[in-house]
């Protein structure tokens, strides 16, 4: 069956078998694991997954590929193919699932946000994205290029770069280099924060509208907190008044969130 790839769905299919093996190895599967695959495509990972564990759920948005997979793999008691947008797929019925996906690059960010929002239901994710995007996820907060995803991933997960994947390992070849990495849920978040909901709001406010604008201005604008109060808090915490969101470590964000919370009520 020939499938004409749809660019807007990020359809670049992995064709390099050793890379598929290495991605599966990084999941460290046990037979009883439940694995959710994001966008199985033509099934290069799916075939390996059903050999390694008993419960694989492959979520694919393109009905042509659902049919292709059904024809290619046939009936397997280990596999359930779900025809759905992963961004609408309910993760809350799972417990300690493992996640794998060579992600459609245009929606890598909403997919990872969705995984972080549903962190209670999975334990490990092996993901492949465009290299520059992976770098953002893998950076420590407080370094150039960091963003909301950087801080939240560091807060909730330990992160490990696996390897780069050259364009020629995919068909059709993307124009960019890809990077595979692992996110492992921490047993508890990296820092203790009294009001995590407010911490999330603060991180979003800090990087919006622009990560390069002064942090005090972004927080004042987005959370409606008086600038003088913010300046006093920054002085109290020994933070430069002209700090940018990208300059702050996770611990510093946590400290600001705790001190600022009463002013946000
Ligand atoms: N896993 C396959 C591989 O490695 O060859 C395919 C990877 S391809 C980069 C991305 C896959 O995600 C495609 O099969 C595409 O149809 C699917 N996809 C795109 N958007 C999706 C979405 N919102 N939900 C589920 N699958 C999606």
CSV table of C-alpha atoms and ligand atoms in Angstrom, one decimal, residues 6-16 20 23 37-46 58-66 69 82-89 100-107 111 128 169-172 174, ligand 1:
chain,number,residue,atom,x,y,z
A,6,UNK,CA,1.3,14.5,4.5
A,7,UNK,CA,3.8,17.2,5.5
A,8,UNK,CA,1.4,19.0,7.8
A,9,UNK,CA,1.2,15.8,9.9
A,10,UNK,CA,5.0,15.6,10.2
A,11,UNK,CA,5.0,12.3,8.2
A,12,UNK,CA,8.7,11.5,8.0
A,13,UNK,CA,9.0,7.7,8.6
A,14,UNK,CA,12.0,6.2,10.3
A,15,UNK,CA,13.6,3.7,8.0
A,16,UNK,CA,16.9,2.9,9.9
A,20,UNK,CA,14.5,1.9,16.0
A,23,UNK,CA,14.9,3.8,20.8
A,37,UNK,CA,3.0,5.1,21.1
A,38,UNK,CA,2.4,8.6,19.7
A,39,UNK,CA,2.0,8.5,15.9
A,40,UNK,CA,3.0,4.9,14.9
A,41,UNK,CA,3.1,5.8,11.2
A,42,UNK,CA,4.1,2.7,9.3
A,43,UNK,CA,4.9,0.8,12.5
A,44,UNK,CA,8.7,0.5,12.6
A,45,UNK,CA,8.6,1.0,16.4
A,46,UNK,CA,5.2,-0.7,16.9
A,58,UNK,CA,-0.7,3.1,19.2
A,59,UNK,CA,-2.5,6.5,18.7
A,60,UNK,CA,-2.5,7.6,15.1
A,61,UNK,CA,-4.4,10.6,13.6
A,62,UNK,CA,-4.2,9.5,9.9
A,63,UNK,CA,-6.8,6.9,9.1
A,64,UNK,CA,-4.8,5.7,6.1
A,65,UNK,CA,-2.0,4.7,8.4
A,66,UNK,CA,-4.4,3.0,10.8
A,69,UNK,CA,-0.9,-0.8,10.3
A,82,UNK,CA,-6.5,4.0,18.3
A,83,UNK,CA,-7.5,6.4,15.5
A,84,UNK,CA,-7.3,9.7,17.3
A,85,UNK,CA,-5.5,13.0,17.7
A,86,UNK,CA,-3.0,12.3,20.5
A,87,UNK,CA,-3.7,15.8,21.8
A,88,UNK,CA,-7.2,14.6,22.6
A,89,UNK,CA,-6.2,11.2,23.9
A,100,UNK,CA,7.4,6.5,22.8
A,101,UNK,CA,7.1,8.7,19.8
A,102,UNK,CA,9.0,10.1,16.9
A,103,UNK,CA,7.0,13.2,17.2
A,104,UNK,CA,5.3,15.2,14.4
A,105,UNK,CA,7.6,18.2,14.7
A,106,UNK,CA,5.0,20.9,14.3
A,107,UNK,CA,3.2,19.8,17.5
A,111,UNK,CA,2.5,17.1,23.0
A,128,UNK,CA,12.4,12.2,19.1
A,169,UNK,CA,17.4,7.8,8.4
A,170,UNK,CA,13.9,9.1,7.6
A,171,UNK,CA,11.8,8.9,4.5
A,172,UNK,CA,11.0,11.4,3.3
A,174,UNK,CA,13.3,16.1,6.9
B,1,LIG,N1,6.6,6.5,14.5
B,1,LIG,C1,6.7,6.5,13.0
B,1,LIG,C2,8.1,6.4,12.6
B,1,LIG,O1,9.0,6.5,13.5
B,1,LIG,O2,8.4,6.1,11.4
B,1,LIG,C3,6.1,7.8,12.4
B,1,LIG,C4,6.7,9.1,12.9
B,1,LIG,S1,6.2,10.5,12.0
B,1,LIG,C5,7.5,11.6,12.4
B,1,LIG,C6,4.8,11.2,13.0
B,1,LIG,C7,3.6,10.3,13.0
B,1,LIG,O3,2.6,11.0,13.9
B,1,LIG,C8,2.9,10.2,11.7
B,1,LIG,O4,2.4,8.9,11.5
B,1,LIG,C9,1.6,11.1,11.8
B,1,LIG,O5,0.5,10.7,11.0
B,1,LIG,C10,1.3,11.0,13.2
B,1,LIG,N2,0.6,12.2,13.8
B,1,LIG,C11,0.7,13.5,13.4
B,1,LIG,N3,-0.1,14.3,14.2
B,1,LIG,C12,-0.6,13.4,15.1
B,1,LIG,C13,-1.5,13.6,16.2
B,1,LIG,N4,-2.0,14.8,16.5
B,1,LIG,N5,-1.9,12.5,16.9
B,1,LIG,C14,-1.5,11.3,16.6
B,1,LIG,N6,-0.6,11.0,15.6
B,1,LIG,C15,-0.2,12.1,14.9
